[in-house]
Tab-separated table of C-alpha atoms in Angstrom:
chain	number	residue	atom	x	y	z
Z	1	ILE	CA	0.000	0.000	0.000
Z	2	GLN	CA	1.290	3.402	-0.858
Z	3	ALA	CA	1.080	6.522	1.261
Z	4	ALA	CA	-1.082	7.814	-1.510
Z	5	TRP	CA	-0.990	11.518	-0.820
Z	6	ASN	CA	2.784	11.881	-0.918
Z	7	LEU	CA	4.341	12.646	-4.274
Z	8	LYS	CA	7.466	10.821	-5.366
Z	9	THR	CA	9.981	11.690	-8.055
Z	10	ARG	CA	8.652	10.341	-11.320
Z	11	ALA	CA	9.759	10.026	-14.942
Z	12	LEU	CA	8.948	12.804	-17.383
Z	13	THR	CA	8.468	11.982	-21.062
Z	14	GLU	CA	9.749	14.800	-23.206
Z	15	MET	CA	8.697	15.284	-26.810
Z	16	VAL	CA	11.524	16.393	-29.072
Z	17	TYR	CA	10.514	18.306	-32.171
Z	18	VAL	CA	12.877	18.362	-35.162
Z	19	ASP	CA	12.587	21.092	-37.798
Z	20	GLU	CA	14.274	19.385	-40.714
Z	21	ILE	CA	14.931	15.694	-41.280
Z	22	ASP	CA	17.255	14.414	-43.992
Z	23	MET	CA	16.665	10.733	-44.567
Z	24	ASP	CA	17.321	8.438	-47.484
Z	25	GLN	CA	14.798	6.031	-48.980
Z	26	GLU	CA	16.084	3.078	-46.926
Z	27	GLY	CA	15.555	4.983	-43.669
Z	28	ILE	CA	12.003	5.924	-44.641
Z	29	ALA	CA	11.200	2.324	-45.593
Z	30	GLU	CA	12.654	1.085	-42.302
Z	31	ILE	CA	10.341	3.364	-40.280
Z	32	ILE	CA	7.277	2.443	-42.343
Z	33	LEU	CA	7.947	-1.304	-41.967
Z	34	ASP	CA	8.853	-1.212	-38.257
Z	35	GLU	CA	6.103	-3.167	-36.491
Z	36	ASN	CA	7.152	-1.912	-33.060
Z	37	ALA	CA	6.949	1.783	-33.994
Z	38	ILE	CA	4.450	3.766	-31.920
Z	39	ALA	CA	2.649	6.865	-33.149
Z	40	GLN	CA	4.350	9.977	-31.812
Z	41	VAL	CA	1.091	11.891	-31.359
Z	42	ALA	CA	-1.683	9.594	-30.103
Z	43	ARG	CA	-5.385	10.322	-30.296
Z	44	PRO	CA	-6.930	11.629	-27.051
Z	45	GLY	CA	-7.759	8.855	-24.612
Z	46	THR	CA	-5.774	6.161	-26.452
Z	47	SER	CA	-2.317	6.529	-24.927
Z	48	LEU	CA	-0.771	6.000	-21.507
Z	49	LYS	CA	1.912	8.559	-22.307
Z	50	LEU	CA	-0.649	11.377	-22.415
Z	51	PRO	CA	-3.148	10.382	-19.701
Z	52	GLY	CA	-4.232	13.982	-19.233
Z	53	THR	CA	-6.082	13.766	-22.548
Z	54	SER	CA	-8.427	11.136	-21.145
Z	55	GLN	CA	-12.134	11.725	-21.531
Z	56	GLY	CA	-12.878	10.384	-18.058
Z	57	GLY	CA	-12.822	13.704	-16.243
Z	58	GLY	CA	-9.983	12.814	-13.899
Z	59	PRO	CA	-9.062	14.853	-10.825
Z	60	SER	CA	-7.008	18.009	-11.180
Z	61	PRO	CA	-3.526	18.369	-9.626
Z	62	ALA	CA	-5.036	20.859	-7.164
Z	63	VAL	CA	-7.130	18.052	-5.657
Z	64	ARG	CA	-4.991	14.973	-6.198
Z	65	PRO	CA	-1.184	14.978	-6.656
Z	66	VAL	CA	0.103	13.631	-9.962
Z	67	THR	CA	3.250	11.810	-11.015
Z	68	GLN	CA	5.766	13.189	-13.494
Z	69	SER	CA	4.109	11.142	-16.224
Z	70	GLY	CA	0.833	12.980	-15.529
Z	71	ARG	CA	-1.168	10.261	-13.789
Z	72	PRO	CA	-2.769	10.768	-10.387
Z	73	ILE	CA	-1.125	8.908	-7.541
Z	74	THR	CA	-2.868	5.588	-6.912
Z	75	GLY	CA	-3.498	3.867	-3.612
Z	76	PHE	CA	-1.284	0.896	-4.411
Z	77	VAL	CA	2.263	0.513	-5.725
Z	78	ARG	CA	2.255	-2.040	-8.539
Z	79	PRO	CA	4.894	-3.335	-10.959
Z	80	SER	CA	5.233	-2.588	-14.689
Z	81	THR	CA	4.053	1.020	-14.479
Z	82	GLN	CA	5.953	4.253	-14.941
Z	83	SER	CA	5.249	5.334	-11.397
Z	84	GLY	CA	8.676	4.552	-10.008
Z	85	ARG	CA	10.865	5.272	-12.996
Z	86	PRO	CA	13.676	7.685	-12.064
Z	87	SER	CA	13.800	10.925	-14.046
Z	88	THR	CA	17.587	11.244	-14.363
Z	89	MET	CA	20.441	8.783	-14.830
Z	90	GLU	CA	21.916	9.896	-11.513
Z	91	GLN	CA	18.687	8.936	-9.741
Z	92	ALA	CA	18.508	5.699	-11.735
Z	93	ILE	CA	21.959	4.658	-10.510
Z	94	ARG	CA	20.985	5.374	-6.914
Z	95	THR	CA	17.596	3.676	-7.250
Z	96	PRO	CA	17.643	0.213	-5.632
Z	97	ARG	CA	16.242	-2.683	-7.614
Z	98	THR	CA	13.663	-3.675	-5.023
Z	99	ALA	CA	9.915	-4.037	-4.852
Z	100	LEU	CA	9.732	-0.389	-3.797
Z	101	THR	CA	10.504	0.759	-7.346
Z	102	ALA	CA	8.022	0.016	-10.073
Z	103	ARG	CA	10.640	-0.658	-12.726
Z	104	PRO	CA	14.402	-1.254	-12.575
Z	105	ILE	CA	16.916	0.524	-14.802
Z	106	THR	CA	16.515	-1.985	-17.637
Z	107	SER	CA	13.684	-4.342	-18.477
Z	108	ALA	CA	16.054	-7.345	-18.326
Z	109	SER	CA	17.715	-6.638	-15.000
Z	110	GLY	CA	19.391	-8.926	-12.535
Z	111	GLY	CA	16.173	-8.993	-10.515
Z	112	TYR	CA	14.866	-11.834	-12.674
Z	113	GLY	CA	17.730	-14.051	-11.607
Z	114	ARG	CA	16.691	-14.130	-7.944
Z	115	LEU	CA	13.611	-16.283	-8.464
Z	116	GLY	CA	15.463	-19.561	-7.825
Z	117	THR	CA	14.925	-21.777	-4.839
Z	118	ALA	CA	17.471	-22.604	-2.131
Z	119	SER	CA	17.866	-26.130	-3.468
Z	120	MET	CA	19.268	-24.779	-6.749
Z	121	ILE	CA	21.968	-22.511	-5.298
Z	122	THR	CA	25.289	-22.972	-7.075
Z	123	ASN	CA	27.492	-25.431	-5.184
Z	124	PRO	CA	31.295	-25.129	-4.815
Z	125	ASP	CA	31.938	-27.891	-7.387
Z	126	GLY	CA	30.206	-26.047	-10.202
Z	127	PRO	CA	26.766	-24.969	-11.382
Z	128	PHE	CA	23.677	-27.059	-10.772
Z	129	ILE	CA	23.259	-27.479	-14.542
Z	130	ASN	CA	25.891	-26.515	-17.120
Z	131	LEU	CA	23.714	-25.033	-19.849
Z	132	SER	CA	26.495	-24.842	-22.423
Z	133	ARG	CA	26.831	-28.644	-22.430
Z	134	LEU	CA	23.139	-29.458	-22.701
Z	135	ASN	CA	21.854	-31.158	-25.824
Z	136	LEU	CA	18.612	-29.193	-26.095
Z	137	THR	CA	17.359	-31.300	-29.029
Z	138	LYS	CA	17.468	-34.452	-26.892
Z	139	TYR	CA	15.646	-32.876	-23.956
Z	140	ALA	CA	13.048	-31.254	-26.229
Z	141	GLN	CA	11.883	-34.766	-27.185
Z	142	LYS	CA	11.010	-35.517	-23.529
Z	143	PRO	CA	7.979	-33.270	-22.833
Z	144	LYS	CA	7.788	-33.699	-19.044
Z	145	LEU	CA	11.502	-33.127	-18.508
Z	146	ALA	CA	11.627	-30.298	-21.058
Z	147	LYS	CA	9.020	-28.234	-19.213
Z	148	ALA	CA	10.853	-28.477	-15.899
Z	149	LEU	CA	14.152	-27.665	-17.610
Z	150	PHE	CA	12.636	-24.625	-19.332
Z	151	GLU	CA	11.344	-23.276	-16.017
Z	152	TYR	CA	14.815	-23.654	-14.515
Z	153	ILE	CA	16.594	-21.953	-17.429
Z	154	PHE	CA	14.068	-19.114	-17.726
Z	155	HIS	CA	13.416	-18.289	-14.078
Z	156	HIS	CA	16.556	-19.366	-12.237
Z	157	GLU	CA	19.366	-18.918	-14.758
Z	158	ASN	CA	17.637	-16.003	-16.549
Z	159	ASP	CA	19.091	-17.272	-19.840
Z	160	VAL	CA	16.384	-16.197	-22.269
Z	161	LYS	CA	18.282	-17.285	-25.389
Z	162	ASN	CA	18.715	-20.932	-24.342
Z	163	ALA	CA	15.169	-20.996	-22.956
Z	164	LEU	CA	13.844	-19.764	-26.298
Z	165	ASP	CA	15.887	-22.374	-28.201
Z	166	LEU	CA	14.534	-25.160	-25.997
Z	167	ALA	CA	10.941	-23.890	-26.329
Z	168	ALA	CA	11.254	-23.657	-30.119
Z	169	LEU	CA	12.592	-27.226	-30.385
Z	170	ALA	CA	9.937	-28.566	-27.998
Z	171	THR	CA	7.001	-26.921	-29.781
Z	172	GLU	CA	8.344	-28.257	-33.069
Z	173	HIS	CA	8.502	-31.763	-31.547
Z	174	ALA	CA	4.910	-31.313	-30.361
Z	175	GLN	CA	3.932	-30.424	-33.968
Z	176	PHE	CA	2.861	-26.910	-32.823
Z	177	LYS	CA	-0.147	-28.355	-30.977
Z	178	ASP	CA	0.938	-27.658	-27.396
Z	179	TRP	CA	-0.361	-24.238	-26.269
Z	180	TRP	CA	1.911	-24.194	-23.207
Z	181	TRP	CA	5.061	-23.993	-25.295
Z	182	LYS	CA	3.614	-21.164	-27.367
Z	183	VAL	CA	3.014	-19.170	-24.185
Z	184	GLN	CA	6.618	-19.768	-23.091
Z	185	ILE	CA	7.956	-18.638	-26.475
Z	186	GLY	CA	5.807	-15.520	-26.132
Z	187	LYS	CA	7.282	-14.860	-22.667
Z	188	CYS	CA	10.800	-15.143	-24.104
Z	189	TYR	CA	9.964	-12.744	-26.939
Z	190	TYR	CA	8.441	-10.295	-24.438
Z	191	ARG	CA	11.583	-10.403	-22.301
Z	192	LEU	CA	13.688	-9.770	-25.420
Z	193	GLY	CA	11.544	-6.779	-26.431
Z	194	LEU	CA	10.043	-8.455	-29.532
Z	195	TYR	CA	6.471	-7.505	-28.718
Z	196	ARG	CA	4.812	-8.221	-32.078
Z	197	GLU	CA	6.312	-11.728	-32.183
Z	198	ALA	CA	5.119	-12.284	-28.603
Z	199	GLU	CA	1.632	-11.103	-29.600
Z	200	LYS	CA	1.474	-13.708	-32.393
Z	201	GLN	CA	2.491	-16.529	-30.039
Z	202	PHE	CA	-0.031	-15.565	-27.333
Z	203	LYS	CA	-2.855	-15.247	-29.888
Z	204	SER	CA	-2.027	-18.648	-31.305
Z	205	ALA	CA	-2.007	-20.153	-27.801
Z	206	LEU	CA	-5.413	-18.598	-27.042
Z	207	LYS	CA	-6.901	-20.214	-30.133
Z	208	GLN	CA	-5.817	-23.641	-28.887
Z	209	GLN	CA	-6.557	-23.180	-25.182
Z	210	ASP	CA	-8.485	-20.346	-23.526
Z	211	MET	CA	-6.515	-19.395	-20.407
Z	212	VAL	CA	-6.647	-16.360	-18.117
Z	213	ASP	CA	-2.839	-16.256	-17.824
Z	214	THR	CA	-2.445	-16.006	-21.599
Z	215	ILE	CA	-4.905	-13.098	-21.700
Z	216	LEU	CA	-2.911	-11.309	-18.996
Z	217	TYR	CA	0.366	-11.834	-20.878
Z	218	LEU	CA	-1.165	-10.557	-24.123
Z	219	ALA	CA	-2.510	-7.484	-22.315
Z	220	LYS	CA	1.016	-6.782	-20.974
Z	221	VAL	CA	2.263	-6.786	-24.558
Z	222	TYR	CA	-0.398	-4.276	-25.639
Z	223	LEU	CA	0.360	-2.017	-22.665
Z	224	ARG	CA	4.059	-2.045	-23.509
Z	225	LEU	CA	3.101	-1.097	-27.078
Z	226	ASP	CA	1.059	1.796	-25.591
Z	227	GLN	CA	-2.290	0.400	-26.766
Z	228	PRO	CA	-4.481	0.562	-23.636
Z	229	VAL	CA	-7.764	0.531	-25.585
Z	230	THR	CA	-6.807	-2.773	-27.238
Z	231	ALA	CA	-5.869	-4.189	-23.839
Z	232	LEU	CA	-9.244	-3.076	-22.414
Z	233	ASN	CA	-11.121	-4.791	-25.252
Z	234	LEU	CA	-9.066	-7.947	-24.678
Z	235	PHE	CA	-9.900	-7.971	-20.952
Z	236	LYS	CA	-13.613	-7.426	-21.646
Z	237	GLN	CA	-13.642	-10.269	-24.161
Z	238	GLY	CA	-11.954	-12.429	-21.536
Z	239	LEU	CA	-14.670	-11.525	-19.009
Z	240	GLU	CA	-17.286	-12.876	-21.419
Z	241	ARG	CA	-15.551	-16.260	-21.322
Z	242	PHE	CA	-14.498	-16.093	-17.644
Z	243	PRO	CA	-17.261	-14.110	-15.874
Z	244	GLY	CA	-16.224	-12.539	-12.581
Z	245	GLU	CA	-12.512	-13.307	-12.960
Z	246	VAL	CA	-10.791	-11.038	-10.418
Z	247	THR	CA	-7.484	-10.640	-12.267
Z	248	LEU	CA	-9.239	-9.459	-15.434
Z	249	LEU	CA	-11.428	-6.978	-13.522
Z	250	CYS	CA	-8.359	-5.691	-11.699
Z	251	GLY	CA	-6.492	-5.319	-14.999
Z	252	ILE	CA	-9.294	-3.163	-16.430
Z	253	ALA	CA	-9.343	-1.000	-13.298
Z	254	ARG	CA	-5.571	-0.469	-13.449
Z	255	ILE	CA	-5.720	0.675	-17.074
Z	256	TYR	CA	-8.563	3.110	-16.378
Z	257	GLU	CA	-6.586	4.464	-13.431
Z	258	GLU	CA	-3.487	4.935	-15.572
Z	259	MET	CA	-5.600	6.762	-18.167
Z	260	ASN	CA	-6.837	9.181	-15.468
Z	261	ASN	CA	-10.392	7.814	-15.672
Z	262	ILE	CA	-10.797	7.468	-11.905
Z	263	SER	CA	-14.581	7.049	-11.834
Z	264	SER	CA	-14.522	3.996	-14.153
Z	265	ALA	CA	-11.564	2.548	-12.247
Z	266	ALA	CA	-13.469	2.826	-8.960
Z	267	GLU	CA	-16.465	0.995	-10.451
Z	268	TYR	CA	-14.307	-1.932	-11.554
Z	269	TYR	CA	-12.508	-2.049	-8.199
Z	270	LYS	CA	-15.955	-2.345	-6.582
Z	271	ASP	CA	-16.711	-5.231	-8.958
Z	272	VAL	CA	-13.450	-6.835	-7.784
Z	273	LEU	CA	-14.615	-6.578	-4.158
Z	274	LYS	CA	-17.944	-8.223	-5.081
Z	275	GLN	CA	-15.966	-11.289	-6.159
Z	276	ASP	CA	-13.168	-11.108	-3.568
Z	277	ASN	CA	-13.848	-8.903	-0.543
Z	278	THR	CA	-10.284	-9.346	0.768
Z	279	HIS	CA	-8.539	-7.869	-2.293
Z	280	VAL	CA	-5.990	-5.459	-0.787
Z	281	GLU	CA	-5.321	-3.460	-3.960
Z	282	ALA	CA	-9.008	-2.767	-4.610
Z	283	ILE	CA	-9.661	-1.717	-0.998
Z	284	ALA	CA	-6.610	0.583	-0.947
Z	285	CYS	CA	-7.439	2.233	-4.286
Z	286	ILE	CA	-11.094	2.835	-3.378
Z	287	GLY	CA	-10.003	4.234	-0.005
Z	288	SER	CA	-7.561	6.695	-1.565
Z	289	ASN	CA	-10.212	7.723	-4.107
Z	290	HIS	CA	-12.670	8.538	-1.314
Z	291	PHE	CA	-9.987	10.482	0.560
Z	292	TYR	CA	-9.289	12.704	-2.433
Z	293	SER	CA	-13.040	13.096	-3.001
Z	294	ASP	CA	-13.364	14.866	0.391
Z	295	GLN	CA	-14.804	11.770	2.063
Z	296	PRO	CA	-12.162	10.884	4.689
Z	297	GLU	CA	-14.739	9.150	6.910
Z	298	ILE	CA	-15.522	6.608	4.177
Z	299	ALA	CA	-11.815	6.207	3.354
Z	300	LEU	CA	-11.221	5.484	7.045
Z	301	ARG	CA	-13.632	2.553	6.875
Z	302	PHE	CA	-11.686	0.997	4.006
Z	303	TYR	CA	-8.316	1.388	5.729
Z	304	ARG	CA	-9.758	-0.004	8.980
Z	305	ARG	CA	-10.916	-2.993	6.938
Z	306	LEU	CA	-7.310	-3.524	5.790
Z	307	LEU	CA	-6.188	-3.365	9.424
Z	308	GLN	CA	-8.766	-6.005	10.360
Z	309	MET	CA	-7.474	-8.220	7.534
Z	310	GLY	CA	-3.997	-8.255	9.069
Z	311	VAL	CA	-2.223	-5.673	6.904
Z	312	TYR	CA	0.184	-4.079	9.370
Z	313	ASN	CA	2.709	-1.676	7.892
Z	314	CYS	CA	3.888	1.928	7.898
Z	315	GLN	CA	1.836	3.026	4.883
Z	316	LEU	CA	-1.448	1.830	6.350
Z	317	PHE	CA	-0.982	3.656	9.649
Z	318	ASN	CA	0.182	6.737	7.764
Z	319	ASN	CA	-3.059	6.722	5.768
Z	320	LEU	CA	-5.116	6.025	8.896
Z	321	GLY	CA	-3.543	9.026	10.606
Z	322	LEU	CA	-4.382	11.335	7.716
Z	323	CYS	CA	-7.954	10.041	7.467
Z	324	CYS	CA	-8.461	10.500	11.223
Z	325	PHE	CA	-7.108	14.051	11.054
Z	326	TYR	CA	-9.311	15.148	8.161
Z	327	ALA	CA	-12.304	13.322	9.651
Z	328	GLN	CA	-11.707	15.323	12.887
Z	329	GLN	CA	-11.012	12.216	14.968
Z	330	TYR	CA	-8.026	13.841	16.625
Z	331	ASP	CA	-7.684	11.235	19.404
Z	332	MET	CA	-6.352	8.643	16.914
Z	333	THR	CA	-4.294	10.894	14.649
Z	334	LEU	CA	-1.000	11.178	16.526
Z	335	SER	CA	-1.069	7.590	17.787
Z	336	SER	CA	-1.446	6.361	14.172
Z	337	PHE	CA	1.512	8.454	13.046
Z	338	GLU	CA	3.570	7.211	16.014
Z	339	ARG	CA	2.854	3.633	14.993
Z	340	ALA	CA	3.734	4.491	11.372
Z	341	LEU	CA	7.106	5.894	12.472
Z	342	PHE	CA	7.724	2.766	14.539
Z	343	LEU	CA	6.975	0.489	11.556
Z	344	ALA	CA	8.901	2.511	8.936
Z	345	GLU	CA	11.581	0.324	7.343
Z	346	THR	CA	13.280	2.863	5.052
Z	347	GLU	CA	14.213	6.515	5.283
Z	348	GLU	CA	11.764	7.305	2.455
Z	349	GLU	CA	8.876	5.923	4.524
Z	350	THR	CA	10.006	7.911	7.568
Z	351	ALA	CA	10.179	11.054	5.431
Z	352	ASP	CA	6.594	10.485	4.240
Z	353	VAL	CA	5.321	10.267	7.816
Z	354	TRP	CA	7.165	13.402	8.961
Z	355	TYR	CA	5.858	15.271	5.912
Z	356	ASN	CA	2.271	14.360	6.813
Z	357	LEU	CA	2.899	15.320	10.440
Z	358	GLY	CA	4.000	18.714	9.104
Z	359	HIS	CA	0.617	19.046	7.381
Z	360	VAL	CA	-1.137	18.179	10.649
Z	361	ALA	CA	0.931	20.858	12.415
Z	362	VAL	CA	-0.066	23.423	9.770
Z	363	GLY	CA	-3.702	22.393	10.231
Z	364	ILE	CA	-3.627	23.046	13.975
Z	365	GLY	CA	-1.701	26.302	13.499
Z	366	ASP	CA	1.609	25.276	15.108
Z	367	LEU	CA	3.986	26.610	12.439
Z	368	ASN	CA	7.107	25.999	14.543
Z	369	LEU	CA	6.236	22.305	14.806
Z	370	ALA	CA	5.488	22.240	11.059
Z	371	TYR	CA	8.909	23.774	10.341
Z	372	GLN	CA	10.627	21.096	12.426
Z	373	CYS	CA	8.619	18.289	10.764
Z	374	PHE	CA	9.518	19.446	7.256
Z	375	LYS	CA	13.163	19.741	8.319
Z	376	LEU	CA	13.049	16.155	9.609
Z	377	THR	CA	11.524	15.127	6.269
Z	378	LEU	CA	14.579	16.490	4.463
Z	379	VAL	CA	16.914	14.819	6.973
Z	380	ASN	CA	15.448	11.432	5.975
Z	381	ASN	CA	15.012	12.170	2.251
Z	382	ASN	CA	16.989	15.050	0.808
Z	383	ASP	CA	15.088	14.895	-2.526
Z	384	TYR	CA	11.617	15.561	-1.081
Z	385	ALA	CA	10.403	18.368	-3.353
Z	386	GLU	CA	7.137	18.978	-1.491
Z	387	ALA	CA	8.961	19.564	1.795
Z	388	TYR	CA	11.198	22.163	0.110
Z	389	ASN	CA	8.094	23.896	-1.259
Z	390	ASN	CA	6.334	23.974	2.128
Z	391	LEU	CA	9.471	25.137	3.933
Z	392	ALA	CA	9.728	27.972	1.408
Z	393	VAL	CA	6.154	29.042	2.219
Z	394	LEU	CA	6.993	29.121	5.942
Z	395	GLU	CA	10.141	31.130	5.212
Z	396	MET	CA	8.087	33.595	3.167
Z	397	ARG	CA	5.775	34.071	6.161
Z	398	LYS	CA	8.818	34.937	8.258
Z	399	GLY	CA	10.005	37.453	5.635
Z	400	HIS	CA	13.109	35.468	4.591
Z	401	THR	CA	12.768	36.096	0.851
Z	402	GLU	CA	16.150	34.806	-0.342
Z	403	GLN	CA	15.927	31.574	1.640
Z	404	ALA	CA	12.411	30.995	0.284
Z	405	ARG	CA	13.603	31.606	-3.287
Z	406	ALA	CA	16.462	29.087	-2.900
Z	407	LEU	CA	14.123	26.449	-1.470
Z	408	LEU	CA	11.595	26.954	-4.271
Z	409	GLN	CA	14.285	26.653	-6.932
Z	410	THR	CA	15.368	23.355	-5.362
Z	411	ALA	CA	11.762	22.107	-5.321
Z	412	SER	CA	11.113	23.067	-8.953
Z	413	SER	CA	14.340	21.379	-10.118
Z	414	LEU	CA	13.559	18.159	-8.202
Z	415	ALA	CA	9.921	17.966	-9.384
Z	416	PRO	CA	9.315	20.026	-12.540
Z	417	HIS	CA	5.865	18.415	-12.920
Z	418	MET	CA	4.572	20.169	-9.788
Z	419	TYR	CA	2.881	23.509	-10.360
Z	420	GLU	CA	3.116	24.781	-6.759
Z	421	PRO	CA	6.860	25.677	-6.703
Z	422	HIS	CA	6.605	27.504	-10.033
Z	423	PHE	CA	3.535	29.445	-8.882
Z	424	ASN	CA	5.168	30.351	-5.572
Z	425	VAL	CA	8.289	31.588	-7.404
Z	426	ALA	CA	6.044	33.695	-9.639
Z	427	ILE	CA	4.254	35.260	-6.648
Z	428	LEU	CA	7.516	35.899	-4.796
Z	429	SER	CA	9.190	37.461	-7.833
Z	430	GLU	CA	6.150	39.632	-8.551
Z	431	LYS	CA	6.197	40.979	-4.993
Z	432	VAL	CA	9.864	42.020	-5.179
Z	433	GLY	CA	9.382	43.573	-8.635
Z	434	ASP	CA	11.154	40.967	-10.811
Z	435	LEU	CA	8.380	40.775	-13.411
Z	436	GLN	CA	10.346	38.855	-16.045
Z	437	ARG	CA	11.215	35.973	-13.691
Z	438	SER	CA	7.638	36.019	-12.389
Z	439	TYR	CA	6.258	35.694	-15.937
Z	440	THR	CA	8.617	32.804	-16.780
Z	441	ALA	CA	7.690	30.912	-13.597
Z	442	ALA	CA	3.968	31.536	-14.149
Z	443	GLN	CA	4.250	30.074	-17.651
Z	444	LYS	CA	5.865	26.924	-16.201
Z	445	SER	CA	3.069	26.706	-13.634
Z	446	GLU	CA	0.434	26.997	-16.363
Z	447	GLU	CA	2.205	24.301	-18.389
Z	448	ALA	CA	2.174	21.933	-15.385
Z	449	PHE	CA	-1.467	22.711	-14.494
Z	450	PRO	CA	-3.367	24.549	-17.260
Z	451	GLY	CA	-6.545	24.880	-15.201
Z	452	HIS	CA	-5.042	26.766	-12.259
Z	453	VAL	CA	-7.101	29.959	-11.933
Z	454	ASP	CA	-4.600	31.876	-9.759
Z	455	THR	CA	-1.838	31.317	-12.334
Z	456	GLN	CA	-4.075	32.587	-15.124
Z	457	GLN	CA	-4.941	35.709	-13.123
Z	458	LEU	CA	-1.265	36.377	-12.380
Z	459	LEU	CA	-0.359	35.993	-16.063
Z	460	LYS	CA	-3.123	38.420	-16.980
Z	461	GLN	CA	-1.807	41.002	-14.489
Z	462	LEU	CA	1.753	40.599	-15.756
Z	463	LYS	CA	0.681	41.032	-19.384
Z	464	GLU	CA	-1.122	44.248	-18.392
Z	465	HIS	CA	2.091	45.464	-16.713
Z	466	PHE	CA	4.115	44.683	-19.836
Z	467	ALA	CA	1.534	46.430	-22.047
Z	468	MET	CA	1.831	49.591	-19.927
Z	469	LEU	CA	5.629	49.486	-20.259
């Protein structure tokens, strides 16, 4: 479960526009015939790269924080999304390859090699199986042994090439009638980045044997090709054949959430709970949606349900503390945050809790306590852009203009997708008479959040000033 109302540093996709392109006929033909090429400018509501163009009426950044890729923060950290992708190479090098990050530096990282069991650990005399000496043709003719060997090569040794060779020989020996081998070949192609070839294998396997796992793998291929609408249609067709299948319903909800269509995502998460009322992801996502819809009392019920189910971690108590505070149940607020601090396993989690405690301090009017909380946030996580922004606001209230400006510049450089630091820089610059810097910062704020009324009013005032000059 994610502390859903704390922004993290996310990846920003930048479009590069080229004025003139000189390309020979071979280069043009190569682009036209490239099956993996994705349209640079997608139609509204058909791309995960531009979720803000969704027709679902998603929440604005003023109500619900967004990631650098433009999607609202969800209630659950899940793999294979852009939510944890570092924005710079320096951050990527420092980013640990753990479950806390949604995607490692490369798609074929060393993380795949840790799926082996203790019985297969390399012994001092040599490897458990020497793959270079295996006669794959001989083993491919023994179906039962070949399947176990493939699982070992693919999951434990992480040798996709040999696994693909074995799968190709085995499916040929089975006269292309075994759907299982086609799925494994598709998995190898997916790992190698050959998405169209993987799509063909999964489709062929589905024709022979209708399986939920194959549908999920095929949907992963379409999502990697940035075709969420095709993936949605695939899931809905699967629901016709497997009514009430939780994994398919959850897959639809995830896609709607990534496309910023929060209302449709919430409906499908509710359908998930009708089939499985102990589904942690659905409960967490619905709870965070209610919290950001100004219904903290209802969100509190969902998080209490998670507590009753045995979920016992820092994020849950962090969310419980925030819900109690906004629902005016002050007796439980500080005790929940104390428990969250006690259960925090990493410095990032500790920083999240101190940041939320700073918000509680601002809410009760104790600005000195808020200042200390935000300082403690930066002690635990020096890249916390929101804490820099809030510290700058407190410094502005004290009249320390230069310190506030430095903090805001740090916040805007760490999280360029946030509109608050840019807007605060614009206000601060306008007050001290630096109209040019104010106008530049206001433009960045409008770019990050086009619907922000205060930014539009400030831009209008600045344009009137420039017209008078």
